[in-house]
CSV table of N, CA and C in Angstrom, one decimal:
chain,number,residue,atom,x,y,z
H,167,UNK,N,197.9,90.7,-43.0
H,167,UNK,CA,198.6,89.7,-42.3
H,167,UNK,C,199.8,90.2,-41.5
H,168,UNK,N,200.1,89.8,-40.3
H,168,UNK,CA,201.2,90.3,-39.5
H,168,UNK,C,201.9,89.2,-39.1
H,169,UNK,N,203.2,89.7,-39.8
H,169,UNK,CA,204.6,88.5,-40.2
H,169,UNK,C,205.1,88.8,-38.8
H,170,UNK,N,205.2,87.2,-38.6
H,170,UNK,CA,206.0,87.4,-37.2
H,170,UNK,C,206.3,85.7,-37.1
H,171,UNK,N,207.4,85.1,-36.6
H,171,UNK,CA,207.4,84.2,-36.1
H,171,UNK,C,206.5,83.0,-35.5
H,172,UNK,N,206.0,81.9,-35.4
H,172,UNK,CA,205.4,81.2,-34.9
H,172,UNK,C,205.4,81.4,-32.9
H,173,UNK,N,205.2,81.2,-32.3
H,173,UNK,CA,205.5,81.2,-30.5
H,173,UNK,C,206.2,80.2,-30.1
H,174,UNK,N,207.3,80.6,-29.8
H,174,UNK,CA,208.3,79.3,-29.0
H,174,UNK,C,209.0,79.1,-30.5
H,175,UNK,N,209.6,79.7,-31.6
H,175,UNK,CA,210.0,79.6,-32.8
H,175,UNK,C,211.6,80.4,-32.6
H,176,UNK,N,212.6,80.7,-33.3
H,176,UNK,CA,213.1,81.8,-33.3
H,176,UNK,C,214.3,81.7,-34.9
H,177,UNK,N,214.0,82.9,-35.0
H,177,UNK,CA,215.2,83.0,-36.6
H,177,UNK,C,217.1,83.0,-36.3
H,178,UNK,N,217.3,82.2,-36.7
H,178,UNK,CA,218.8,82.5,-36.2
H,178,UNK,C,219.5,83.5,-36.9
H,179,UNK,N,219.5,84.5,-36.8
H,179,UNK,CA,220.4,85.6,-37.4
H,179,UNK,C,221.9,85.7,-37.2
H,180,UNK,N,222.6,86.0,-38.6
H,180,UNK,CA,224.2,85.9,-38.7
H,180,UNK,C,225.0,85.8,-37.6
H,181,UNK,N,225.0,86.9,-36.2
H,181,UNK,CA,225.5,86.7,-35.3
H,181,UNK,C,225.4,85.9,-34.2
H,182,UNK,N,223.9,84.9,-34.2
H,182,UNK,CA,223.8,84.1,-33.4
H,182,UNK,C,224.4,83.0,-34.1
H,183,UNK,N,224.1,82.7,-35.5
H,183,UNK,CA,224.5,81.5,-35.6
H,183,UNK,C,226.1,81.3,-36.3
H,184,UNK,N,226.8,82.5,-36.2
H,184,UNK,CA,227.9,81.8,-36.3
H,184,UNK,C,228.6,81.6,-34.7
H,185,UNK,N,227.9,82.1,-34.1
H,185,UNK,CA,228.0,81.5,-32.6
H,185,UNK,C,227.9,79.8,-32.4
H,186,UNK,N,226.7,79.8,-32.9
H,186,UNK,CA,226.0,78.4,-32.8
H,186,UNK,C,227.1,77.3,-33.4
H,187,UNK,N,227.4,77.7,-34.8
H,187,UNK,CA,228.0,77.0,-35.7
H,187,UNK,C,229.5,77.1,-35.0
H,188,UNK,N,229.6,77.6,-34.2
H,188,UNK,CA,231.2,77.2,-33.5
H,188,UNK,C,231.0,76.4,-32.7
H,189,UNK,N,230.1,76.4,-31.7
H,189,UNK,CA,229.7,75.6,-30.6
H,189,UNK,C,229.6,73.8,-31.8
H,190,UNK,N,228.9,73.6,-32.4
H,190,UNK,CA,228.4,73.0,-33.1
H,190,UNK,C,230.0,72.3,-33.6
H,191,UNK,N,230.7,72.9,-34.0
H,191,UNK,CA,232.2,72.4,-34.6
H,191,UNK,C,232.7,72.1,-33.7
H,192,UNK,N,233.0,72.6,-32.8
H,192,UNK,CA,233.8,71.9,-31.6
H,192,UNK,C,233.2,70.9,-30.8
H,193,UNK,N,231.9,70.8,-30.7
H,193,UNK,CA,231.5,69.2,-30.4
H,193,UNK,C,231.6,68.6,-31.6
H,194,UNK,N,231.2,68.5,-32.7
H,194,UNK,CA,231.7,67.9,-33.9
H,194,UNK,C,233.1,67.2,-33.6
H,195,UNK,N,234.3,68.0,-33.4
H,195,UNK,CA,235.5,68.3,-33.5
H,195,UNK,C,235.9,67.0,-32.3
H,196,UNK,N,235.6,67.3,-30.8
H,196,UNK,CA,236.0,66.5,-30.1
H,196,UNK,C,234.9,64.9,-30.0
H,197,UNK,N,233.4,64.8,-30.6
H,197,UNK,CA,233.3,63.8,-30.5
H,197,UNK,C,234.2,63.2,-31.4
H,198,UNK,N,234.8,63.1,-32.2
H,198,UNK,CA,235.3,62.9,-33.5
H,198,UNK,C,236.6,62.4,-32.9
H,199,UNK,N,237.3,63.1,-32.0
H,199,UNK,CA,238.7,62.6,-31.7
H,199,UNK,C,238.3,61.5,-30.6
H,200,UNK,N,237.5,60.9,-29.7
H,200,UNK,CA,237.1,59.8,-29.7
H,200,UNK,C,236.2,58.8,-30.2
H,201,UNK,N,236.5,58.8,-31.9
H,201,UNK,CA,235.9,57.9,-32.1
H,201,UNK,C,234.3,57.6,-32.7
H,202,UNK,N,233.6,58.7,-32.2
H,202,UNK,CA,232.6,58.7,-32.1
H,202,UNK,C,231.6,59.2,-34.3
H,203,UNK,N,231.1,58.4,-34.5
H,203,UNK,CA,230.7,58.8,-35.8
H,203,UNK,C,229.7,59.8,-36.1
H,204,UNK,N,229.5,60.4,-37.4
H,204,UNK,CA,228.3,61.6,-37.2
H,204,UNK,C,226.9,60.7,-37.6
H,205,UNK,N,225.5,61.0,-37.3
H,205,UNK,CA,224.4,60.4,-37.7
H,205,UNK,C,223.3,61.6,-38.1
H,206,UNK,N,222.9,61.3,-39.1
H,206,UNK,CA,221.4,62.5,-38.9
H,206,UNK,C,220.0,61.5,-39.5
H,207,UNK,N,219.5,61.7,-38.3
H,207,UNK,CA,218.2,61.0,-38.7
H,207,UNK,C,217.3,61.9,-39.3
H,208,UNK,N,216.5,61.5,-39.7
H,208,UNK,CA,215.1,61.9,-40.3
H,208,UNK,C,214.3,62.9,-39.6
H,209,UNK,N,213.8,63.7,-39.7
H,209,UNK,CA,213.1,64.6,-38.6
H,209,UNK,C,211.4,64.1,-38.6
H,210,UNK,N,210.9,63.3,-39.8
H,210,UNK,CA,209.8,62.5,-40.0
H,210,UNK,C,210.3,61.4,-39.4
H,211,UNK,N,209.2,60.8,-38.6
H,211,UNK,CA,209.1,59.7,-38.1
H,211,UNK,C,207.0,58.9,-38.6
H,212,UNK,N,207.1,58.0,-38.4
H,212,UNK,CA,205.6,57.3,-38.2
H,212,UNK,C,205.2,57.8,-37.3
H,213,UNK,N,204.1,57.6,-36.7
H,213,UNK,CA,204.0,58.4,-35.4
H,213,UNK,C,203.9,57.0,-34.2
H,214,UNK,N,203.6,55.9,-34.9
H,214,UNK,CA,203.4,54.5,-34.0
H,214,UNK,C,204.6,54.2,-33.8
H,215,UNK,N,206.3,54.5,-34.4
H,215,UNK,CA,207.6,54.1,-33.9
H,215,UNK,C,207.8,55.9,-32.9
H,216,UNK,N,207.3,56.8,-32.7
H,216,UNK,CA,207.7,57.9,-32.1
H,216,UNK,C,206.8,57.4,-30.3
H,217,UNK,N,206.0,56.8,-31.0
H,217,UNK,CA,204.8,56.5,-29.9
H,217,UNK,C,205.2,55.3,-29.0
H,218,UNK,N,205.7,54.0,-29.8
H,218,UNK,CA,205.9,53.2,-28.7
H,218,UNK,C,207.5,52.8,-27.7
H,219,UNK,N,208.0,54.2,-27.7
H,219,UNK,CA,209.3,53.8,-26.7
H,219,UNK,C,208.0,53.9,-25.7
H,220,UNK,N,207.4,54.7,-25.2
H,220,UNK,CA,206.3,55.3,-23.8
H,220,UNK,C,205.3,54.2,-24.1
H,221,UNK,N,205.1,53.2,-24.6
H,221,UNK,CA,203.5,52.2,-24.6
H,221,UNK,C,202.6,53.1,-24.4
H,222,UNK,N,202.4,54.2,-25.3
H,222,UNK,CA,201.3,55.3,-24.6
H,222,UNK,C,200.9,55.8,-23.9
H,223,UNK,N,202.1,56.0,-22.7
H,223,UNK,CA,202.1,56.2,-21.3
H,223,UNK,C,202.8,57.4,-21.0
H,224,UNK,N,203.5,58.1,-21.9
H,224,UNK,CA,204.3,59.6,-21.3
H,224,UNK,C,203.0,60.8,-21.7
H,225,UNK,N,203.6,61.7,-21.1
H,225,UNK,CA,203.2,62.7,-21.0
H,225,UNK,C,203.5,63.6,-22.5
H,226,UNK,N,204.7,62.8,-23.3
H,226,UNK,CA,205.6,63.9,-24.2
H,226,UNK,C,204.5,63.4,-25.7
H,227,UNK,N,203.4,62.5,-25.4
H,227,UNK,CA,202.8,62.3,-26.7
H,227,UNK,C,201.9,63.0,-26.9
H,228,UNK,N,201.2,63.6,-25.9
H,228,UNK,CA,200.7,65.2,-25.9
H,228,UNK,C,201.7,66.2,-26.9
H,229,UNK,N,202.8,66.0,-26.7
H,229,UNK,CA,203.7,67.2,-27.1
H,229,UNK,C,204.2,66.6,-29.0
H,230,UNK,N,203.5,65.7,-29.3
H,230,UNK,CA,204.0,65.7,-31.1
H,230,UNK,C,203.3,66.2,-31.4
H,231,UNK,N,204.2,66.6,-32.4
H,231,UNK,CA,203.3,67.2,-33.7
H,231,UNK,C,203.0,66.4,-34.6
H,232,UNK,N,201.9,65.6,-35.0
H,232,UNK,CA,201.5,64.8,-35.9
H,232,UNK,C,200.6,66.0,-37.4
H,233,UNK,N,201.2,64.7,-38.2
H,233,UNK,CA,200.6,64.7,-39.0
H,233,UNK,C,199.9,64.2,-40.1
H,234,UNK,N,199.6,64.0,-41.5
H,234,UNK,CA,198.8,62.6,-42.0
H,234,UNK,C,199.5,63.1,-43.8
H,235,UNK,N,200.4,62.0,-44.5
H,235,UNK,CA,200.8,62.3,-45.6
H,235,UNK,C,199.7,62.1,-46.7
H,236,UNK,N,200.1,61.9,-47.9
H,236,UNK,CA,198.8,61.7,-48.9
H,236,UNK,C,198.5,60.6,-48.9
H,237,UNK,N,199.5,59.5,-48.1
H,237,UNK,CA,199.1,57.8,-48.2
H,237,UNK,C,198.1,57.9,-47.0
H,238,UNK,N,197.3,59.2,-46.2
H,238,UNK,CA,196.9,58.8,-45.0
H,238,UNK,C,197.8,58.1,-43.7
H,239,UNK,N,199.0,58.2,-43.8
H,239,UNK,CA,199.9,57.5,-43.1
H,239,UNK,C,199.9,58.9,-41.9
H,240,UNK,N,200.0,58.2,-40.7
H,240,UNK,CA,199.7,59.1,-39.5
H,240,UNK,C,201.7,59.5,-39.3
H,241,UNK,N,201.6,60.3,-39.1
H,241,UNK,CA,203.3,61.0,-39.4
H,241,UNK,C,203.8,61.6,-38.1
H,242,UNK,N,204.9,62.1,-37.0
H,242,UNK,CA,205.1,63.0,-36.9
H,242,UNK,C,206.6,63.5,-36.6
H,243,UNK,N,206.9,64.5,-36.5
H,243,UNK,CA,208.3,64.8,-35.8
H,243,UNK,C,209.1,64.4,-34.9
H,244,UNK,N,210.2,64.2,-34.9
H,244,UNK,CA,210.9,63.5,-33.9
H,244,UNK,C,210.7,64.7,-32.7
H,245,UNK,N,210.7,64.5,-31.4
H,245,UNK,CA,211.0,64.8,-30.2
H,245,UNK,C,211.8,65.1,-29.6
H,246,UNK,N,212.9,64.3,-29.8
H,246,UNK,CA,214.1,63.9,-29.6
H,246,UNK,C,215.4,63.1,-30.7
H,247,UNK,N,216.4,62.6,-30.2
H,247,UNK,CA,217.1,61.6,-30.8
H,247,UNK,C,217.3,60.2,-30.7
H,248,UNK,N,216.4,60.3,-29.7
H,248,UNK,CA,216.8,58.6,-29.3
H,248,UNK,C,216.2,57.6,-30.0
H,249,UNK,N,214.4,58.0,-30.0
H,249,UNK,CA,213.7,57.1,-30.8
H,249,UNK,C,214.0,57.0,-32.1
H,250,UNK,N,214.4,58.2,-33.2
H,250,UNK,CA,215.0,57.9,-34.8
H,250,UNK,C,216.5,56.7,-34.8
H,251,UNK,N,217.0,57.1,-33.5
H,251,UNK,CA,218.4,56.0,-33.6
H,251,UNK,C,218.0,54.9,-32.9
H,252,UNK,N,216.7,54.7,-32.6
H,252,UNK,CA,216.8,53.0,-32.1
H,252,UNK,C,216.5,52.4,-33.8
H,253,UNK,N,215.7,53.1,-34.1
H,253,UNK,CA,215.3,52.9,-35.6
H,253,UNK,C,216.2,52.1,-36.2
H,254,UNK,N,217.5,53.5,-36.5
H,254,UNK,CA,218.6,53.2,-37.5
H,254,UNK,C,219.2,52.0,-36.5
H,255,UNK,N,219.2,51.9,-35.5
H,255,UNK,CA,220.2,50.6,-34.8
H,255,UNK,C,219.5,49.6,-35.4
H,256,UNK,N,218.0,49.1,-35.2
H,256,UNK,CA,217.3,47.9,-35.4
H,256,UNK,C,217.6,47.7,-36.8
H,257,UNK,N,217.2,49.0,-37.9
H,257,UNK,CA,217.4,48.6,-39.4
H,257,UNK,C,218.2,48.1,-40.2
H,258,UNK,N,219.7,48.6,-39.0
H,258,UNK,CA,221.4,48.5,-39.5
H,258,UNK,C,222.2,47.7,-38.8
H,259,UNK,N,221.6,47.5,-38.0
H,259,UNK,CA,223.0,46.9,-37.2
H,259,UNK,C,223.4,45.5,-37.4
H,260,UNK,N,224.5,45.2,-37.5
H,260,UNK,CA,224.9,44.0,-38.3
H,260,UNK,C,225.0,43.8,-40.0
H,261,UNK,N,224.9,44.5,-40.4
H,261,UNK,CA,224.3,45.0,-41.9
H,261,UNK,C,224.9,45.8,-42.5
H,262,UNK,N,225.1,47.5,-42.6
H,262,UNK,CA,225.7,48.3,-43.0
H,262,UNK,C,226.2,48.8,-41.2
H,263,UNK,N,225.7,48.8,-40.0
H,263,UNK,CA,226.2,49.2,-39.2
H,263,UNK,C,226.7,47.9,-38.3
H,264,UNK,N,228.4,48.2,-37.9
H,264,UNK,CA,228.8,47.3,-37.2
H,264,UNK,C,228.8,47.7,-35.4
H,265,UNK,N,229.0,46.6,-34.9
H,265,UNK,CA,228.7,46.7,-33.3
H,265,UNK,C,230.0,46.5,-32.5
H,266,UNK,N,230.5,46.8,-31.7
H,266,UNK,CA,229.4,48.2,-30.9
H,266,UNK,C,229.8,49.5,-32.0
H,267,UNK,N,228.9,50.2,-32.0
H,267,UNK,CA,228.8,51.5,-32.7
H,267,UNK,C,228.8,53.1,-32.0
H,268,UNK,N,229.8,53.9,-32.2
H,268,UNK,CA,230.0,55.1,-31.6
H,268,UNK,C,229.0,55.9,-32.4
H,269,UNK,N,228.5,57.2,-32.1
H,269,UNK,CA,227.6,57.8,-32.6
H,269,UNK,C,227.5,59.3,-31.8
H,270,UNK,N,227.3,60.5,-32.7
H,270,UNK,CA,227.0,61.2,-32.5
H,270,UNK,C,225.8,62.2,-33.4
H,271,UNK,N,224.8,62.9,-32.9
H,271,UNK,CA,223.5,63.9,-33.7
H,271,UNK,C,223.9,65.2,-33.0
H,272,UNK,N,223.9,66.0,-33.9
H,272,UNK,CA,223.3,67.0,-33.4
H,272,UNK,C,222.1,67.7,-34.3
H,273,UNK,N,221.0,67.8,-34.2
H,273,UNK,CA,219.7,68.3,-34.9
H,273,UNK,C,218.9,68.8,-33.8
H,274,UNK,N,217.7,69.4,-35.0
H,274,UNK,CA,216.6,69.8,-34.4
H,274,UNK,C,215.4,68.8,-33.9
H,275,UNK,N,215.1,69.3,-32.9
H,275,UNK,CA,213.5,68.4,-32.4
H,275,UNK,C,212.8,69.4,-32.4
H,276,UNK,N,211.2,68.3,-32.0
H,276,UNK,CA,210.1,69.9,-32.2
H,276,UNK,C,209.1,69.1,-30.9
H,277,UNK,N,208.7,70.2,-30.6
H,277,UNK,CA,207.5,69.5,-29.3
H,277,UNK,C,206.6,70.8,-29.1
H,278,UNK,N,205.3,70.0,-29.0
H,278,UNK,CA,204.0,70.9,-29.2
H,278,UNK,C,204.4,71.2,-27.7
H,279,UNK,N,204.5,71.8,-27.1
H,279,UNK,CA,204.1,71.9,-25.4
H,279,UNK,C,203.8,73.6,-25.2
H,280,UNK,N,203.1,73.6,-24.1
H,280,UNK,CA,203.6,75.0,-23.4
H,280,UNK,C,204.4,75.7,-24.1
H,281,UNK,N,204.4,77.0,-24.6
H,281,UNK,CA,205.7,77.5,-24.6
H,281,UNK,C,205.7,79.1,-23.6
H,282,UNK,N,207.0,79.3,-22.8
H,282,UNK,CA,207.2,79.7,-21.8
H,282,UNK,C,208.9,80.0,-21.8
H,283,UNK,N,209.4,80.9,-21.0
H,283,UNK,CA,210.8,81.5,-21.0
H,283,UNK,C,211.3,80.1,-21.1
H,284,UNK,N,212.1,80.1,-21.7
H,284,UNK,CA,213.3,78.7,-21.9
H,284,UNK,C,212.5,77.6,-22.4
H,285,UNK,N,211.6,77.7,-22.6
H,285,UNK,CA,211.1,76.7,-23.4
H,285,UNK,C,210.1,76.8,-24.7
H,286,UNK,N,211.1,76.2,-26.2
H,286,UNK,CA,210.9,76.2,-27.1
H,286,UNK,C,209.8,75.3,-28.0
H,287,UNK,N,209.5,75.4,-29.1
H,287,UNK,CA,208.9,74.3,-29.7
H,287,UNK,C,209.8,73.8,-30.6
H,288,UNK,N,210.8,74.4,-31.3
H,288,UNK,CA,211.8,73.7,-32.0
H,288,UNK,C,213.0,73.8,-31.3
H,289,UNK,N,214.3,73.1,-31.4
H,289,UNK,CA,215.3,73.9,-30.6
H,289,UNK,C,216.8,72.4,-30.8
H,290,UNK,N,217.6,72.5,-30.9
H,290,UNK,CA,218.4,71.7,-30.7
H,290,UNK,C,218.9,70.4,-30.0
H,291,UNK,N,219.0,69.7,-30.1
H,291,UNK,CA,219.8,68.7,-29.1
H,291,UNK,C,221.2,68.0,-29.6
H,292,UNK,N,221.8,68.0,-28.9
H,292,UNK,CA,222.7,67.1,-29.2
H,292,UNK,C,222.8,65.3,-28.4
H,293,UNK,N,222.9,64.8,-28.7
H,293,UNK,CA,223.4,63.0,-28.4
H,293,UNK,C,224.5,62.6,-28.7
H,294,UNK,N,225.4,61.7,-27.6
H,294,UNK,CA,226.3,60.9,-27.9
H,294,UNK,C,226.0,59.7,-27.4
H,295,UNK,N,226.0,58.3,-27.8
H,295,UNK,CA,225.7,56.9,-27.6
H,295,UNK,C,226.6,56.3,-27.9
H,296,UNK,N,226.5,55.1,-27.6
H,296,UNK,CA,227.4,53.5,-27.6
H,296,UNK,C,226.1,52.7,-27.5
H,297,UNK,N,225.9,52.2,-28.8
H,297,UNK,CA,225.4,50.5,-28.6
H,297,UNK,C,226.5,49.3,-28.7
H,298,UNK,N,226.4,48.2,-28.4
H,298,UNK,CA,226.5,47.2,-28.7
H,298,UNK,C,227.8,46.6,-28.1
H,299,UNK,N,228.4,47.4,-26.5
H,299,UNK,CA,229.0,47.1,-25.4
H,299,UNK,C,228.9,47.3,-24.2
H,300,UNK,N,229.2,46.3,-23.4
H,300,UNK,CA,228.1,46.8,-22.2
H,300,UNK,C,230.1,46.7,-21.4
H,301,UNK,N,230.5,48.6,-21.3
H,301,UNK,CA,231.9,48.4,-20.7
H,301,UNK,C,231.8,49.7,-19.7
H,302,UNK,N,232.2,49.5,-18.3
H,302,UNK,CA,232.2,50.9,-17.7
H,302,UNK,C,233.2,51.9,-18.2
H,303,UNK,N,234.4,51.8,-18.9
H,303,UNK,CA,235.3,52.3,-19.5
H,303,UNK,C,234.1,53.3,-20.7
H,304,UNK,N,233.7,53.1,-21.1
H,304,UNK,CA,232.9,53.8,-21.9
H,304,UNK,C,231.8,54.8,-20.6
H,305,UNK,N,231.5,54.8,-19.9
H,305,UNK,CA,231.2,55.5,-19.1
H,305,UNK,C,232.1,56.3,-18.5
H,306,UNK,N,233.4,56.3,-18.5
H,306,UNK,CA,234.6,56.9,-17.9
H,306,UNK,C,234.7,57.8,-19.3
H,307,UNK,N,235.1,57.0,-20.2
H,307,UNK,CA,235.1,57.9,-21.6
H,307,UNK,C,234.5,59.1,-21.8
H,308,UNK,N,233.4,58.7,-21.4
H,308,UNK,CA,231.8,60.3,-22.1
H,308,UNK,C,232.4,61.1,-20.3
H,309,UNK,N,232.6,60.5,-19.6
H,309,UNK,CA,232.6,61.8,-18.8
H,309,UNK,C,234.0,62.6,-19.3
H,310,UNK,N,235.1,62.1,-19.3
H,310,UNK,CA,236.1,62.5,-19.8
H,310,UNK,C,235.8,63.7,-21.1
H,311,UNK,N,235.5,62.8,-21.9
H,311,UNK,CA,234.8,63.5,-23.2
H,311,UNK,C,234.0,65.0,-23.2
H,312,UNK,N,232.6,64.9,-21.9
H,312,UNK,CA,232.0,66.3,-21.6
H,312,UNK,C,233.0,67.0,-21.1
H,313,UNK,N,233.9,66.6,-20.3
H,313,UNK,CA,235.0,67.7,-19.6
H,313,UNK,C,236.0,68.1,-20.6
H,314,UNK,N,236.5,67.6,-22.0
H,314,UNK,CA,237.2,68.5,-22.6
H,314,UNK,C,236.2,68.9,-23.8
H,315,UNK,N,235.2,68.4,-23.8
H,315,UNK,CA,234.7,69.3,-24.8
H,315,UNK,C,233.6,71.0,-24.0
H,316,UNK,N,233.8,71.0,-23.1
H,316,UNK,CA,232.9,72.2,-21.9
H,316,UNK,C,234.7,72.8,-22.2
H,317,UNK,N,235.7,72.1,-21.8
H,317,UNK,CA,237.2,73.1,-21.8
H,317,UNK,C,237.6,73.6,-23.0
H,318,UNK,N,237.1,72.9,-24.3
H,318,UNK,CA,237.5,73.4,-25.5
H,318,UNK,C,236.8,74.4,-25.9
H,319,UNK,N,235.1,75.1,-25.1
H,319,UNK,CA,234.1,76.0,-25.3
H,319,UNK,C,234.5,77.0,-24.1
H,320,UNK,N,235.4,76.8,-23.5
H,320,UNK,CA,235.8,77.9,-22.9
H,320,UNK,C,235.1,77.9,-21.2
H,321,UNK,N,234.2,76.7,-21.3
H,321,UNK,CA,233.4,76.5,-20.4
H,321,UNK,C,233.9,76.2,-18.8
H,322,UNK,N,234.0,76.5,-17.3
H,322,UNK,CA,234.8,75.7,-16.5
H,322,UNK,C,233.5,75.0,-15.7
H,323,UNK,N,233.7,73.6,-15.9
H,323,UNK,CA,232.8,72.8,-15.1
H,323,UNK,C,233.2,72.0,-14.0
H,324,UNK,N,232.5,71.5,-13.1
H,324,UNK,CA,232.6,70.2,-11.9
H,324,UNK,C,231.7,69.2,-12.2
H,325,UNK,N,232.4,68.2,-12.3
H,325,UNK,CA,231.9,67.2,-12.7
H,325,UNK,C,231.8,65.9,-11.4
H,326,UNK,N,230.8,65.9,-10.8
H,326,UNK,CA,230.2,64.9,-9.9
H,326,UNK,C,229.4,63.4,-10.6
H,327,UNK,N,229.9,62.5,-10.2
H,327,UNK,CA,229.9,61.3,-10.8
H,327,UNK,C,229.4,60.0,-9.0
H,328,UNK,N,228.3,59.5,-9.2
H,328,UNK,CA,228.3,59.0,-8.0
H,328,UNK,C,227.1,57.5,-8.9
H,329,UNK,N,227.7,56.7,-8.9
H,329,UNK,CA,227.4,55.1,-9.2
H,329,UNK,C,228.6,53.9,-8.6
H,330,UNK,N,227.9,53.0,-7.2
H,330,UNK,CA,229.1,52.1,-6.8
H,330,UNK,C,229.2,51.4,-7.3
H,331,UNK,N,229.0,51.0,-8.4
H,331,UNK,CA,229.3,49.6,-9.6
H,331,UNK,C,230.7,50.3,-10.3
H,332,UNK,N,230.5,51.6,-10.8
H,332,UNK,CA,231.9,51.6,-10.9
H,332,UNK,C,232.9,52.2,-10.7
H,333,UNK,N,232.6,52.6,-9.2
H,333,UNK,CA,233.2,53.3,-8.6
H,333,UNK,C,234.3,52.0,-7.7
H,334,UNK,N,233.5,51.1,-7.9
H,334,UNK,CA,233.6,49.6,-7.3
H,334,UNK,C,234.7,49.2,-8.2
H,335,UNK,N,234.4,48.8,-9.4
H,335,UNK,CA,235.5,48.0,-10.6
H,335,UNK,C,236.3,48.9,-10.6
């Protein structure tokens, strides 16, 4: 047998990931100074709540990985973050989670696709959200927010912002 990696896989070794784990702290660090809470969803999902944000209609349901537990229950990986946190919003909200709710993930997704330069099968994402206010100030916020957290990574960015609604208010 010849040990090697899966394709589109990669091992994080000590000096990547204490790279990573900095990167990872400092968004940690400044979602945190506004406000924003940590979440980690489930990396199992159903595959019928991963399936119906797209009514069956994207292209990315090609790209799960499904699978079938001992209950026969049809399973698969999250994709992303969005569909696990509508989850936890519907499950919680009002409940153990109050509204509006700041939120931040950072985890792994996984997607069957292609794999090709820059594009992985497992690989990171990060999310930040607001449910449960509908304010353009919170849109001023997250851009403010990417701009010192790109300045706190040493990063120099331009940030172009073009919507007349609230460019308007």
């Amino acid at each position: 047998m010849k040990i090697m990696n899966v394709k589109g896989t990669v091992d994080s070794l000590p000096s990547k990931e204490i790279i990573r784990r900095k990167v990872v702290n400092t968004l940690t660090d400044t979602f945190e100074k506004y406000g924003y809470l940590p979440l980690d969803t489930s990396i199992l999902c159903y595959y019928d709540l991963l399936a119906s944000k797209y009514s069956g209609g994207s292209e990315i349901l090609k790209e799960v990985y499904t699978l079938k537990d001992q209950g026969d229950r049809t399973l698969g990986l999250r994709y992303d973050l969005t569909v696990p946190f509508s989850k936890v919003i519907s499950m919680n909200a009002g409940k153990t989670i109050n509204l509006p709710f700041k939120r931040y993930e950072i985890g792994k997704v996984f997607r069957d696709g292609p794999v090709k330069t820059g594009r992985a099968r497992e690989f990171y994402q990060c999310d930040v959200d607001v449910v449960g206010i509908d304010n353009r100030y919170i849109e001023a916020e997250q851009i403010l927010m990417a701009i010192n957290t790109y300045r706190e990574l040493g990063i120099d960015i331009y940030v172009k912002y073009n919507n007349r609604k609230l460019m308007s208010g």
